[in-house]
PDB file of C-alpha atoms in Angstrom:
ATOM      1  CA  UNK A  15     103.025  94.191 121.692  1.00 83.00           C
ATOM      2  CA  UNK A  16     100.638  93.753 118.643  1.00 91.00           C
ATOM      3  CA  UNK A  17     100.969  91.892 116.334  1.00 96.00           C
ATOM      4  CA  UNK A  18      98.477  92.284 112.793  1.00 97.00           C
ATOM      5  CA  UNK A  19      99.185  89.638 109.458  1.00 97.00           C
ATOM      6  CA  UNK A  20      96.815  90.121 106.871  1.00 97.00           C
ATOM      7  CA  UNK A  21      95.413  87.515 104.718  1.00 97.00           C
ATOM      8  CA  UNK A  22      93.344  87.580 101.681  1.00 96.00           C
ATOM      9  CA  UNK A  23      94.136  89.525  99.339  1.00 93.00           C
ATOM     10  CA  UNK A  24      95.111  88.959  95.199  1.00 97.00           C
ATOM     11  CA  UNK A  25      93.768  89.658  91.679  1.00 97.00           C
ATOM     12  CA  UNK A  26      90.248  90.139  90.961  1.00 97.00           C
ATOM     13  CA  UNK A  27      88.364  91.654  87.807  1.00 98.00           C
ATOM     14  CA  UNK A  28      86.599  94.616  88.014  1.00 98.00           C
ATOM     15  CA  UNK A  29      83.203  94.645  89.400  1.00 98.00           C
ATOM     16  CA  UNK A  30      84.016  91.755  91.181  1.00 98.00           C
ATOM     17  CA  UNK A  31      84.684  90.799  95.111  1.00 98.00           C
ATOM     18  CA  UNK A  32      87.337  89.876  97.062  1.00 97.00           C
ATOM     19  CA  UNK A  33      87.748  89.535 101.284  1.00 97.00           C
ATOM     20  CA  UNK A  34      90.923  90.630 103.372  1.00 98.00           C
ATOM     21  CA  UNK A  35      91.209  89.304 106.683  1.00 98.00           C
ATOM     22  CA  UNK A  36      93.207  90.367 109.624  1.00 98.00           C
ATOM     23  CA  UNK A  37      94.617  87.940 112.078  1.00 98.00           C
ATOM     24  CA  UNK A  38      95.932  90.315 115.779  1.00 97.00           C
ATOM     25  CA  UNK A  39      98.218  88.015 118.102  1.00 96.00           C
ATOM     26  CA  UNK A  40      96.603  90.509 121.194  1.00 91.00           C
ATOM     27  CA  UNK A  41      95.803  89.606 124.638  1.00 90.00           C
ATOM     28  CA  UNK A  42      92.600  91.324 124.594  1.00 92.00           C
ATOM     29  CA  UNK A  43      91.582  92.510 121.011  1.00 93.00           C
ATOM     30  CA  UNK A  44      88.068  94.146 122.070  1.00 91.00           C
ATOM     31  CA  UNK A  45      90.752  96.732 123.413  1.00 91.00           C
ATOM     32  CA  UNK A  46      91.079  97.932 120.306  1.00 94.00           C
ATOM     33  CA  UNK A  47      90.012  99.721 117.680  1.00 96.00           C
ATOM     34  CA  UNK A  48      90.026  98.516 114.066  1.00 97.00           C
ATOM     35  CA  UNK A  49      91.106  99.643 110.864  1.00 97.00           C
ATOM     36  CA  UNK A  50      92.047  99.528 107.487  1.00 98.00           C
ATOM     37  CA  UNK A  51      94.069 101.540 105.365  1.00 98.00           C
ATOM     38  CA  UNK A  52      95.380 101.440 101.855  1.00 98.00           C
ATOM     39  CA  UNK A  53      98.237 103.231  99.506  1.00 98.00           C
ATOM     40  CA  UNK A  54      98.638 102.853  95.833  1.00 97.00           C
ATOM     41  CA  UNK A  55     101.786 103.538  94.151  1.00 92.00           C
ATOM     42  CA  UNK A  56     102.316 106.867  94.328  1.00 94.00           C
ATOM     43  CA  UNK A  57      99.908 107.501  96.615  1.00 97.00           C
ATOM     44  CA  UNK A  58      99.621 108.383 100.203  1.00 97.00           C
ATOM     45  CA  UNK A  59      98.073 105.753 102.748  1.00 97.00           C
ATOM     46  CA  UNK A  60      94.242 106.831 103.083  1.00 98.00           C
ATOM     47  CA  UNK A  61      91.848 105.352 105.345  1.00 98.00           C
ATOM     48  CA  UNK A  62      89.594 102.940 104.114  1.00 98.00           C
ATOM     49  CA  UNK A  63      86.935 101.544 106.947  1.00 98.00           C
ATOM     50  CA  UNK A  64      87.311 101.397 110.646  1.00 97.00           C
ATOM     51  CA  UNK A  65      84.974  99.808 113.773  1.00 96.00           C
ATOM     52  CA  UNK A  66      84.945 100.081 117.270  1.00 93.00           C
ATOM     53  CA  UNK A  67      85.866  97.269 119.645  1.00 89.00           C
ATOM     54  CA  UNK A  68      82.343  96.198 119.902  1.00 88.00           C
ATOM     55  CA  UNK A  69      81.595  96.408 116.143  1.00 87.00           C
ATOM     56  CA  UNK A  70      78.990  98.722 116.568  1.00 89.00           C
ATOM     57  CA  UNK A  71      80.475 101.855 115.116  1.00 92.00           C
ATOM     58  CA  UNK A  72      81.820 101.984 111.913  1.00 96.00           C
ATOM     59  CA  UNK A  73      83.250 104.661 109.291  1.00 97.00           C
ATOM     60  CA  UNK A  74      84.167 104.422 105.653  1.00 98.00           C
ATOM     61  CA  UNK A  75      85.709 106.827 102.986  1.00 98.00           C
ATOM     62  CA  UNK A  76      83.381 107.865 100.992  1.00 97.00           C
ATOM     63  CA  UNK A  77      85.496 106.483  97.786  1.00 97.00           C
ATOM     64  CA  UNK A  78      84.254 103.182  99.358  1.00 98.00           C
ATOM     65  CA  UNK A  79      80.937 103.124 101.219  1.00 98.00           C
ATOM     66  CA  UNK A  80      78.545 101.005 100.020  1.00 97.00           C
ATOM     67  CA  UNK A  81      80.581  98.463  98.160  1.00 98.00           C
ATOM     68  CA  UNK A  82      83.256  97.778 101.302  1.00 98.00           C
ATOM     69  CA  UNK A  83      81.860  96.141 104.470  1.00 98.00           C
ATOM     70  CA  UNK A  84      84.740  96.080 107.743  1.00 97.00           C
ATOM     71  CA  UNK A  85      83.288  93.588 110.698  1.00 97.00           C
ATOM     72  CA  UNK A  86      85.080  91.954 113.287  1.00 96.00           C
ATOM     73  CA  UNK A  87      84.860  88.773 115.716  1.00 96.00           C
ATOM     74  CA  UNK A  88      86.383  89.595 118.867  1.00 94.00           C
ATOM     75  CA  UNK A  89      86.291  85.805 119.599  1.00 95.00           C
ATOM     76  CA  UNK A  90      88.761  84.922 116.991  1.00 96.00           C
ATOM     77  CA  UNK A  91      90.679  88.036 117.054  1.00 96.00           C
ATOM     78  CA  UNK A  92      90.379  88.962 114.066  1.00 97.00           C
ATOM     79  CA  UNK A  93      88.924  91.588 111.570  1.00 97.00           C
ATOM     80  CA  UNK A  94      87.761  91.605 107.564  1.00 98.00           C
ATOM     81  CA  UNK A  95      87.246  93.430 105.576  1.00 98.00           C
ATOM     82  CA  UNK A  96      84.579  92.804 102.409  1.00 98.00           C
ATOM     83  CA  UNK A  97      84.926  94.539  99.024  1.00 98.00           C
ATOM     84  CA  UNK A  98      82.273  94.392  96.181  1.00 98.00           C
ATOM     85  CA  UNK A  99      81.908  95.783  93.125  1.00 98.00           C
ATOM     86  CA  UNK A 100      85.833  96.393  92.956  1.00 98.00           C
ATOM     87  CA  UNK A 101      87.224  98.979  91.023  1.00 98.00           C
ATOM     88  CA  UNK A 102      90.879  99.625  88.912  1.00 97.00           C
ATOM     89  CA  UNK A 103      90.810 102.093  91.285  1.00 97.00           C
ATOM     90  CA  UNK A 104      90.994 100.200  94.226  1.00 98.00           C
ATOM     91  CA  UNK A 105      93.903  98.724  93.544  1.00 98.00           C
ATOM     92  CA  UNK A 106      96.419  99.135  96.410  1.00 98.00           C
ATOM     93  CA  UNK A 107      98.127  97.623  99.329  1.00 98.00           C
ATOM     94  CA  UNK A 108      95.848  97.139 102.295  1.00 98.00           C
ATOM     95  CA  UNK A 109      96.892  97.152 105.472  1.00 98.00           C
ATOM     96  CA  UNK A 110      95.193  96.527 108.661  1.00 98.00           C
ATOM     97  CA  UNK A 111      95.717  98.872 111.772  1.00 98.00           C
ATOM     98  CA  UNK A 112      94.986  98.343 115.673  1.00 97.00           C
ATOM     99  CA  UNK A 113      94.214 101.747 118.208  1.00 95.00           C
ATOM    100  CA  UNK A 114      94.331 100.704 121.738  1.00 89.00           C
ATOM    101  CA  UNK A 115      92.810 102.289 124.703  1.00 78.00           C
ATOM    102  CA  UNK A 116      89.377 100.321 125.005  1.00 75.00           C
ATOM    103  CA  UNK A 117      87.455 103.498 124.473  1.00 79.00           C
ATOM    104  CA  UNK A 118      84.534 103.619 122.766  1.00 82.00           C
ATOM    105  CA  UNK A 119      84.877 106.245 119.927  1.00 86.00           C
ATOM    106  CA  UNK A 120      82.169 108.253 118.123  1.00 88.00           C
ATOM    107  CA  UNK A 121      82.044 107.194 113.829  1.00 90.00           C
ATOM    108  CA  UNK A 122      83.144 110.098 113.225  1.00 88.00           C
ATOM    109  CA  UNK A 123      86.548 109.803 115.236  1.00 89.00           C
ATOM    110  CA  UNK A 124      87.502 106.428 113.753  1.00 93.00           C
ATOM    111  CA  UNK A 125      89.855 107.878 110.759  1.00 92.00           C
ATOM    112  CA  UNK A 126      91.304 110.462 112.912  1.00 91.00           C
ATOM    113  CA  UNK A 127      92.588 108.066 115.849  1.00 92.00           C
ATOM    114  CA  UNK A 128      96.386 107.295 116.506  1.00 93.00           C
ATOM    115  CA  UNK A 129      97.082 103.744 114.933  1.00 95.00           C
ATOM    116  CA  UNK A 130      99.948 102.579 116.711  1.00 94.00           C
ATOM    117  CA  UNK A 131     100.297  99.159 115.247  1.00 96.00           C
ATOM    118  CA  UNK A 132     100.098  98.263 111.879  1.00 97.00           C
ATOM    119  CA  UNK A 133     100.348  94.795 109.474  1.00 98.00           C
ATOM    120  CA  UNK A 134     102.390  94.390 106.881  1.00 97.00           C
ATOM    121  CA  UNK A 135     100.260  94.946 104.158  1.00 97.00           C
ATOM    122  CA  UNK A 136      98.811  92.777 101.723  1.00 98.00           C
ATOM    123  CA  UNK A 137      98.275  93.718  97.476  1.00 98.00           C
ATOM    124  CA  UNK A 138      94.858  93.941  96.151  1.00 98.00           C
ATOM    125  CA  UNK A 139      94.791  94.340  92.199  1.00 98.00           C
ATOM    126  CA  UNK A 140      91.905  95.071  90.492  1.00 98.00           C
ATOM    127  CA  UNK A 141      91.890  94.624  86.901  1.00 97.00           C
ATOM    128  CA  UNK A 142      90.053  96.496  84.133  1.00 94.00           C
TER     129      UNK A 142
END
C-alpha cells in the first residue's frame, strides 16, 4: 500500500511563490510515477504536472507551464512541486498522486495514466 501526505502548502499573494512537497511511505518509489493534481471549489480535479520515476520526463497543463516546476528525489521519497508567479487562479487543493508499474512513460502519457493512490490534499490560496 501507498501511502502520499502532502506538505507545504498556505496563503501567498499573487505573483508570489510557494512549494508543496510530497512525502510517499513506498518500498520502492522510483516505481512510480508522479503527479499532481488540483480542484477548486466547484471545480473538477485537473492535472497539474507529472514526472517519470527517473525525473526525466515531465508534463504540465498548459494553465501552468512555465511558472510551476514538479521534481523529485527518489532518495528521500519524495516529490515537490514549485509554483511562481502564483495566480487567484491557482487557488485550489493540491493533491499529490502515485502510478505504479515502473514503466517508463512518454510526456505525453503522464496526465492520462491511472493514479491509483492519492494524498489527502493540501489548500493553496492565492490572494489578489
Amino acid at each position: 500500500q501507498v501511502q502520499l501526505v502532502e506538505s507545504g502548502g498556505g496563503l501567498v499573494q499573487a505573483g508570489g511563490s510557494l512549494s508543496v512537497s510530497c512525502a510517499a511511505s513506498v518500498r520502492t518509489f522510483s516505481d512510480y510515477t508522479m503527479g499532481w493534481f488540483r480542484q477548486a471549489p466547484g471545480k473538477e480535479r485537473e492535472f497539474v504536472a507529472a514526472s517519470s520515476w527517473a525525473g526525466d520526463s515531465t508534463n504540465y497543463a498548459d494553465s501552468v507551464k512555465g511558472r510551476f516546476t514538479i521534481s523529485r528525489d527518489n532518495a528521500k521519497n519524495t516529490v515537490y512541486l514549485q509554483m511562481n508567479s502564483l495566480k487567484p487562479e491557482d487557488t485550489a487543493v493540491y493533491y499529490c498522486a502515485a502510478s505504479g508499474g515502473g514503466v517508463t512513460w512518454s510526456s505525453a502519457r503522464l496526465p492520462y495514466l491511472r493514479y491509483d493512490y492519492w494524498g489527502q490534499g493540501i489548500q493553496v490560496t492565492v490572494s489578489s
